[in-house]
CSV table of N, CA, C and O in Angstrom, one decimal:
chain,number,residue,atom,x,y,z
A,1,MET,N,172.7,190.8,22.4
A,1,MET,CA,172.0,191.7,21.9
A,1,MET,C,170.8,192.0,23.0
A,1,MET,O,170.4,191.0,23.4
A,2,ASP,N,171.0,193.0,23.0
A,2,ASP,CA,169.4,193.8,23.6
A,2,ASP,C,168.4,193.3,23.2
A,2,ASP,O,168.2,193.3,22.5
A,3,LYS,N,167.2,193.3,24.4
A,3,LYS,CA,166.1,192.9,24.2
A,3,LYS,C,165.5,194.1,24.2
A,3,LYS,O,165.5,194.8,24.2
A,4,PRO,N,164.2,193.9,22.7
A,4,PRO,CA,163.8,195.1,21.6
A,4,PRO,C,162.6,195.9,23.3
A,4,PRO,O,162.4,194.7,24.1
A,5,GLN,N,161.8,196.4,23.0
A,5,GLN,CA,161.2,197.1,23.8
A,5,GLN,C,159.9,197.2,23.1
A,5,GLN,O,160.1,198.1,21.7
A,6,ASN,N,159.0,197.4,23.3
A,6,ASN,CA,157.8,198.6,23.1
A,6,ASN,C,157.5,198.0,21.7
A,6,ASN,O,156.8,198.8,20.6
A,7,MET,N,157.1,196.1,20.9
A,7,MET,CA,157.5,196.4,19.5
A,7,MET,C,155.5,195.9,19.6
A,7,MET,O,155.3,195.4,20.5
A,8,THR,N,155.7,196.3,17.6
A,8,THR,CA,154.1,196.1,17.7
A,8,THR,C,153.8,194.1,17.6
A,8,THR,O,154.8,193.6,17.3
A,9,SER,N,152.7,193.9,18.0
A,9,SER,CA,153.0,192.6,17.1
A,9,SER,C,152.9,192.1,15.9
A,9,SER,O,153.7,190.6,16.2
A,10,ARG,N,152.8,192.9,14.6
A,10,ARG,CA,153.8,192.7,13.1
A,10,ARG,C,155.3,192.6,13.7
A,10,ARG,O,155.8,190.9,13.3
A,11,GLU,N,155.5,193.1,14.4
A,11,GLU,CA,156.9,193.7,14.5
A,11,GLU,C,157.9,192.5,15.1
A,11,GLU,O,159.4,191.6,15.5
A,12,ARG,N,156.9,191.8,16.2
A,12,ARG,CA,157.3,190.5,17.2
A,12,ARG,C,157.2,189.7,17.1
A,12,ARG,O,158.4,188.8,17.0
A,13,VAL,N,156.2,188.8,16.0
A,13,VAL,CA,155.8,187.8,15.3
A,13,VAL,C,157.4,187.6,14.1
A,13,VAL,O,157.8,187.0,14.1
A,14,MET,N,156.9,189.1,13.1
A,14,MET,CA,158.1,188.2,12.4
A,14,MET,C,159.2,188.8,13.2
A,14,MET,O,160.4,187.5,12.4
A,15,ALA,N,160.1,188.9,13.9
A,15,ALA,CA,161.8,189.3,14.6
A,15,ALA,C,161.5,187.5,15.0
A,15,ALA,O,162.8,187.5,15.1
A,16,ALA,N,159.9,186.4,15.4
A,16,ALA,CA,160.4,185.7,16.7
A,16,ALA,C,160.9,184.0,15.2
A,16,ALA,O,161.5,183.5,15.3
A,17,LEU,N,160.3,184.6,13.9
A,17,LEU,CA,160.0,184.0,12.7
A,17,LEU,C,161.9,183.9,12.1
A,17,LEU,O,161.7,182.8,11.7
A,18,ARG,N,162.5,185.4,12.1
A,18,ARG,CA,163.4,185.6,12.0
A,18,ARG,C,164.9,184.8,12.7
A,18,ARG,O,165.6,185.1,12.3
A,19,GLY,N,164.1,184.0,14.1
A,19,GLY,CA,164.9,183.9,15.1
A,19,GLY,C,165.7,185.1,16.1
A,19,GLY,O,166.4,185.1,16.1
A,20,GLU,N,165.3,186.4,15.7
A,20,GLU,CA,165.3,187.5,16.1
A,20,GLU,C,164.8,188.1,17.6
A,20,GLU,O,163.9,188.0,17.8
A,21,PRO,N,165.9,188.6,18.6
A,21,PRO,CA,164.9,188.9,19.7
A,21,PRO,C,163.3,189.9,19.7
A,21,PRO,O,163.6,190.4,18.9
A,22,VAL,N,162.4,189.5,20.9
A,22,VAL,CA,162.0,189.7,21.1
A,22,VAL,C,161.4,190.3,22.9
A,22,VAL,O,162.0,190.2,23.6
A,23,ASP,N,160.9,191.8,22.3
A,23,ASP,CA,160.2,192.2,24.0
A,23,ASP,C,159.2,190.8,25.0
A,23,ASP,O,159.3,190.9,26.2
A,24,ARG,N,158.9,189.6,24.2
A,24,ARG,CA,158.0,188.9,25.1
A,24,ARG,C,158.0,188.0,24.0
A,24,ARG,O,157.9,188.0,22.8
A,25,THR,N,157.3,186.8,24.7
A,25,THR,CA,157.0,185.7,23.0
A,25,THR,C,155.8,185.8,22.7
A,25,THR,O,154.6,186.1,23.0
A,26,PRO,N,155.5,185.9,20.9
A,26,PRO,CA,154.4,185.9,20.6
A,26,PRO,C,153.1,184.8,21.0
A,26,PRO,O,154.1,184.1,20.9
A,27,VAL,N,152.4,185.3,20.5
A,27,VAL,CA,151.2,184.3,20.9
A,27,VAL,C,150.3,184.5,19.6
A,27,VAL,O,150.0,185.3,19.4
A,28,CYS,N,150.3,183.7,18.6
A,28,CYS,CA,149.8,183.3,17.5
A,28,CYS,C,148.5,181.9,17.9
A,28,CYS,O,149.1,181.2,17.8
A,29,CYS,N,148.4,182.7,17.0
A,29,CYS,CA,146.9,181.0,16.5
A,29,CYS,C,146.7,180.6,15.2
A,29,CYS,O,146.5,181.5,14.8
A,30,PRO,N,147.3,179.6,14.7
A,30,PRO,CA,147.1,179.3,13.3
A,30,PRO,C,145.8,178.8,13.0
A,30,PRO,O,144.9,179.2,11.5
A,31,THR,N,144.7,179.1,13.8
A,31,THR,CA,143.4,178.9,13.0
A,31,THR,C,142.1,179.3,14.3
A,31,THR,O,142.5,180.3,14.8
A,32,SER,N,140.8,179.4,14.0
A,32,SER,CA,139.8,180.3,14.4
A,32,SER,C,140.0,179.9,16.5
A,32,SER,O,140.2,178.9,16.8
A,33,VAL,N,139.8,181.2,16.7
A,33,VAL,CA,139.7,181.4,17.9
A,33,VAL,C,138.1,181.3,18.5
A,33,VAL,O,137.6,182.2,19.3
A,34,ALA,N,136.9,181.3,17.0
A,34,ALA,CA,135.6,182.0,17.7
A,34,ALA,C,134.9,180.9,18.1
A,34,ALA,O,134.9,179.7,18.4
A,35,THR,N,133.9,181.7,19.5
A,35,THR,CA,133.7,180.8,20.5
A,35,THR,C,132.2,182.4,20.6
A,35,THR,O,131.9,182.9,20.0
A,36,VAL,N,131.1,181.0,20.9
A,36,VAL,CA,129.8,181.6,21.3
A,36,VAL,C,130.0,182.7,22.2
A,36,VAL,O,129.5,184.0,21.8
A,37,GLU,N,130.7,183.1,22.9
A,37,GLU,CA,131.1,183.8,23.8
A,37,GLU,C,131.5,185.3,23.0
A,37,GLU,O,131.3,186.6,23.5
A,38,LEU,N,132.6,184.9,22.3
A,38,LEU,CA,133.3,186.1,21.6
A,38,LEU,C,132.2,186.6,20.6
A,38,LEU,O,131.9,187.6,20.4
A,39,MET,N,131.2,185.6,19.6
A,39,MET,CA,130.6,186.0,18.8
A,39,MET,C,129.6,186.8,19.2
A,39,MET,O,129.0,187.7,18.9
A,40,ASP,N,128.7,186.3,20.3
A,40,ASP,CA,127.8,187.2,21.3
A,40,ASP,C,128.9,188.6,21.5
A,40,ASP,O,128.2,189.8,21.6
A,41,LEU,N,129.9,188.8,22.4
A,41,LEU,CA,130.6,190.1,22.4
A,41,LEU,C,130.5,191.1,21.6
A,41,LEU,O,130.8,192.7,22.2
A,42,VAL,N,130.8,191.1,19.9
A,42,VAL,CA,130.9,191.2,19.1
A,42,VAL,C,129.8,191.8,18.2
A,42,VAL,O,129.7,191.7,17.1
A,43,ASP,N,128.7,190.7,18.7
A,43,ASP,CA,127.7,190.6,17.8
A,43,ASP,C,127.6,190.5,16.4
A,43,ASP,O,127.7,191.0,15.7
A,44,ALA,N,128.8,188.8,16.1
A,44,ALA,CA,129.3,188.1,15.0
A,44,ALA,C,128.4,186.7,15.1
A,44,ALA,O,129.5,186.2,15.1
A,45,PRO,N,127.5,186.4,14.9
A,45,PRO,CA,127.1,184.4,15.7
A,45,PRO,C,127.2,184.6,14.4
A,45,PRO,O,127.6,184.9,12.6
A,46,PHE,N,128.0,183.0,14.0
A,46,PHE,CA,127.6,182.0,13.3
A,46,PHE,C,125.6,182.1,12.5
A,46,PHE,O,124.8,181.8,13.2
A,47,PRO,N,125.9,181.8,11.6
A,47,PRO,CA,126.3,181.7,10.0
A,47,PRO,C,126.5,183.2,9.5
A,47,PRO,O,128.2,183.0,8.3
A,48,ASP,N,126.4,184.1,9.8
A,48,ASP,CA,126.9,185.0,9.0
A,48,ASP,C,128.3,185.8,9.4
A,48,ASP,O,128.3,186.3,8.7
A,49,ALA,N,128.8,185.2,10.3
A,49,ALA,CA,130.4,185.7,10.7
A,49,ALA,C,131.3,184.7,9.1
A,49,ALA,O,132.9,185.2,9.7
A,50,ASN,N,130.4,184.0,9.2
A,50,ASN,CA,131.1,182.8,8.2
A,50,ASN,C,130.7,183.7,6.5
A,50,ASN,O,131.5,182.7,6.0
A,51,ARG,N,129.8,184.4,6.5
A,51,ARG,CA,129.3,184.4,5.3
A,51,ARG,C,129.3,185.7,4.9
A,51,ARG,O,129.3,186.6,3.7
A,52,GLN,N,129.6,186.8,6.2
A,52,GLN,CA,129.7,188.4,5.3
A,52,GLN,C,131.0,189.7,6.4
A,52,GLN,O,131.6,188.6,7.2
A,53,ALA,N,131.4,189.9,5.2
A,53,ALA,CA,132.9,189.8,5.4
A,53,ALA,C,133.3,191.1,7.2
A,53,ALA,O,133.8,190.7,7.8
A,54,GLU,N,132.0,192.0,7.4
A,54,GLU,CA,131.6,192.8,8.5
A,54,GLU,C,132.3,191.7,9.9
A,54,GLU,O,132.8,192.1,10.8
A,55,PRO,N,130.4,191.3,9.6
A,55,PRO,CA,131.0,190.0,11.1
A,55,PRO,C,131.8,189.4,11.0
A,55,PRO,O,132.7,189.4,12.6
A,56,MET,N,132.4,188.9,10.2
A,56,MET,CA,133.7,188.1,10.3
A,56,MET,C,134.6,188.8,10.3
A,56,MET,O,135.4,188.6,11.3
A,57,ALA,N,134.8,189.8,10.3
A,57,ALA,CA,136.3,191.1,10.5
A,57,ALA,C,136.5,191.2,11.5
A,57,ALA,O,137.1,191.2,12.7
A,58,ARG,N,135.1,191.7,12.1
A,58,ARG,CA,134.5,191.8,14.4
A,58,ARG,C,134.8,190.5,14.8
A,58,ARG,O,135.6,190.7,15.8
A,59,LEU,N,134.5,189.1,14.6
A,59,LEU,CA,134.9,188.2,15.2
A,59,LEU,C,136.2,187.9,14.8
A,59,LEU,O,137.1,187.3,16.2
A,60,ALA,N,137.0,188.0,14.1
A,60,ALA,CA,138.4,187.6,14.0
A,60,ALA,C,139.5,188.7,14.6
A,60,ALA,O,140.3,188.1,15.5
A,61,ALA,N,139.1,189.9,14.8
A,61,ALA,CA,140.0,190.8,15.6
A,61,ALA,C,139.6,190.3,16.7
A,61,ALA,O,140.5,191.4,17.7
A,62,THR,N,138.5,189.9,17.7
A,62,THR,CA,138.3,189.1,18.8
A,62,THR,C,140.0,188.8,19.4
A,62,THR,O,140.3,188.6,20.3
A,63,ALA,N,140.7,188.1,18.5
A,63,ALA,CA,141.0,187.5,18.8
A,63,ALA,C,142.7,188.4,19.7
A,63,ALA,O,143.4,188.6,20.1
A,64,HIS,N,142.8,189.9,19.0
A,64,HIS,CA,143.8,190.7,19.1
A,64,HIS,C,142.9,191.1,19.9
A,64,HIS,O,144.0,192.1,21.0
A,65,THR,N,142.0,191.8,19.8
A,65,THR,CA,141.5,192.9,20.5
A,65,THR,C,140.7,193.1,22.5
A,65,THR,O,141.6,193.5,23.2
A,66,ILE,N,140.5,191.6,21.9
A,66,ILE,CA,139.7,190.6,23.1
A,66,ILE,C,141.3,190.0,23.8
A,66,ILE,O,141.7,190.1,24.9
A,67,LEU,N,142.1,189.1,23.6
A,67,LEU,CA,142.3,188.0,23.7
A,67,LEU,C,143.8,188.1,23.8
A,67,LEU,O,144.3,187.5,25.0
A,68,GLY,N,144.0,189.2,23.0
A,68,GLY,CA,145.4,189.7,23.3
A,68,GLY,C,146.6,189.0,22.3
A,68,GLY,O,147.5,188.9,22.1
A,69,PHE,N,145.8,187.8,21.2
A,69,PHE,CA,146.7,187.8,20.6
A,69,PHE,C,147.9,188.3,19.4
A,69,PHE,O,147.2,189.6,19.5
A,70,ASP,N,148.7,188.0,19.1
A,70,ASP,CA,149.5,189.0,18.5
A,70,ASP,C,149.6,188.3,16.7
A,70,ASP,O,149.4,189.2,16.0
A,71,SER,N,148.0,187.2,16.9
A,71,SER,CA,148.0,187.4,15.3
A,71,SER,C,146.6,187.6,15.2
A,71,SER,O,145.2,187.2,16.4
A,72,VAL,N,145.9,187.6,13.7
A,72,VAL,CA,143.9,187.1,13.6
A,72,VAL,C,143.8,186.2,12.2
A,72,VAL,O,144.8,185.9,11.6
A,73,MET,N,143.2,185.5,13.1
A,73,MET,CA,142.8,184.3,11.7
A,73,MET,C,141.4,184.4,11.6
A,73,MET,O,140.5,184.3,12.3
A,74,PRO,N,140.7,184.7,9.6
A,74,PRO,CA,139.7,185.5,10.1
A,74,PRO,C,138.8,184.0,8.9
A,74,PRO,O,138.1,184.2,8.4
A,75,VAL,N,139.8,183.1,9.2
A,75,VAL,CA,138.7,181.8,8.6
A,75,VAL,C,138.2,180.9,9.3
A,75,VAL,O,139.1,180.5,10.5
A,76,PHE,N,136.9,181.3,9.9
A,76,PHE,CA,136.3,179.7,10.2
A,76,PHE,C,135.8,178.5,9.7
A,76,PHE,O,134.9,178.6,8.3
A,77,SER,N,135.8,177.7,10.4
A,77,SER,CA,135.9,176.5,9.4
A,77,SER,C,134.3,175.5,10.0
A,77,SER,O,134.7,175.8,11.4
């Protein structure tokens, strides 16, 4: 089977879960990637990022937009 080209993150992860070919190995993190550096970068410090929707979404999105992951985990513990 030919290797797919230019998959979206969702397509890549779902194909990998089904055991189908992917354009590259998906990078997923089932836990939070929140760090002080990322909080500072997107102005989403704790505890606000753990209690308010907008800072939580900004911080969670950094996994994809800054780190290049194929997943986003908005739950911080």
